[in-house]
C-alpha positions as a Markdown table, in Angstrom:
| # | Residue | x | y | z |
|---|---|---|---|---|
| 1 | Met | 0.0 | 0.0 | 0.0 |
| 2 | Gly | 1.3 | 3.4 | -0.9 |
| 3 | Met | 1.2 | 6.6 | 1.1 |
| 4 | Ala | -2.0 | 8.4 | 1.7 |
| 5 | Cys | -2.8 | 11.5 | -0.4 |
| 6 | Asp | -5.4 | 14.1 | 0.1 |
| 7 | Cys | -7.8 | 15.6 | -2.4 |
| 8 | Arg | -8.0 | 19.3 | -1.4 |
| 9 | Ala | -10.3 | 22.1 | -2.4 |
| 10 | His | -8.7 | 24.3 | -5.1 |
| 11 | Ile | -11.3 | 27.0 | -4.6 |
| 12 | Thr | -13.6 | 28.4 | -1.9 |
| 13 | Gly | -17.1 | 27.2 | -2.5 |
| 14 | Thr | -19.7 | 24.6 | -1.5 |
| 15 | Val | -19.5 | 20.8 | -1.8 |
| 16 | Trp | -22.2 | 20.1 | -4.4 |
| 17 | Lys | -21.7 | 16.4 | -4.8 |
| 18 | Val | -19.6 | 13.7 | -3.2 |
| 19 | Leu | -19.1 | 11.0 | -5.9 |
| 20 | Val | -17.3 | 8.3 | -3.9 |
| 21 | Thr | -17.8 | 6.3 | -0.7 |
| 22 | Ala | -15.3 | 5.1 | 1.9 |
| 23 | Gly | -13.6 | 1.9 | 0.8 |
| 24 | Gln | -14.2 | 2.5 | -2.9 |
| 25 | Gly | -11.4 | 2.1 | -5.4 |
| 26 | Val | -10.6 | 5.1 | -7.5 |
| 27 | Glu | -8.3 | 5.7 | -10.5 |
| 28 | Ala | -6.0 | 8.7 | -10.9 |
| 29 | Asp | -7.9 | 11.7 | -12.4 |
| 30 | Gln | -11.3 | 10.2 | -11.4 |
| 31 | Glu | -13.7 | 12.9 | -10.2 |
| 32 | Val | -14.3 | 12.4 | -6.4 |
| 33 | Val | -16.1 | 15.6 | -5.4 |
| 34 | Ile | -17.8 | 18.4 | -7.3 |
| 35 | Leu | -17.5 | 21.9 | -5.8 |
| 36 | Glu | -19.9 | 24.7 | -6.7 |
| 37 | Ser | -18.6 | 28.3 | -6.7 |
| 38 | Met | -20.3 | 31.3 | -8.3 |
| 39 | Lys | -22.8 | 29.0 | -10.1 |
| 40 | Met | -20.0 | 26.9 | -11.7 |
| 41 | Glu | -19.5 | 23.2 | -11.0 |
| 42 | Leu | -15.8 | 22.4 | -10.5 |
| 43 | Pro | -14.7 | 18.8 | -10.3 |
| 44 | Val | -11.9 | 17.7 | -7.9 |
| 45 | Val | -10.1 | 14.6 | -9.1 |
| 46 | Ala | -8.1 | 11.9 | -7.4 |
| 47 | Pro | -4.3 | 12.7 | -7.6 |
| 48 | Ala | -3.5 | 9.0 | -7.7 |
| 49 | Ser | -5.1 | 5.6 | -7.9 |
| 50 | Gly | -6.0 | 3.9 | -4.6 |
| 51 | Thr | -8.8 | 3.3 | -2.2 |
| 52 | Val | -10.9 | 6.0 | -0.5 |
| 53 | Ala | -9.8 | 5.9 | 3.1 |
| 54 | Ala | -11.9 | 8.8 | 4.4 |
| 55 | Ile | -14.4 | 11.5 | 3.3 |
| 56 | His | -14.0 | 14.7 | 5.3 |
| 57 | Val | -16.9 | 16.7 | 3.9 |
| 58 | Gln | -20.6 | 16.3 | 3.2 |
| 59 | Glu | -22.8 | 17.7 | 0.5 |
| 60 | Gly | -23.8 | 21.3 | 1.2 |
| 61 | Gln | -20.8 | 22.0 | 3.3 |
| 62 | Ala | -18.8 | 25.3 | 2.7 |
| 63 | Val | -15.1 | 24.8 | 2.1 |
| 64 | Thr | -12.2 | 27.1 | 1.6 |
| 65 | Glu | -9.2 | 26.7 | -0.7 |
| 66 | Gly | -6.9 | 24.1 | 0.7 |
| 67 | Asp | -9.5 | 22.2 | 2.8 |
| 68 | Arg | -9.1 | 18.4 | 2.8 |
| 69 | Leu | -12.0 | 16.8 | 1.1 |
| 70 | Val | -11.1 | 13.1 | 0.6 |
| 71 | Thr | -8.1 | 10.9 | 1.6 |
| 72 | Ile | -7.0 | 8.2 | -0.7 |
| 73 | Glu | -4.6 | 5.4 | 0.2 |
């Protein structure tokens, strides 16, 4: 198992959709969360392949740039 990596918010906005569940396998560049900011939907993708270890946000939650959204191991 590789090192854990975090998917972080690249903008300040709201979590519009969480597309993964804990324990789910993901591929690099797969969309894991969609953020909404100023009426735009902005996907956040997995930086690497792995398994979703934890989801740190829920839909409707406000986030700021740099906030941890999902951890992938």
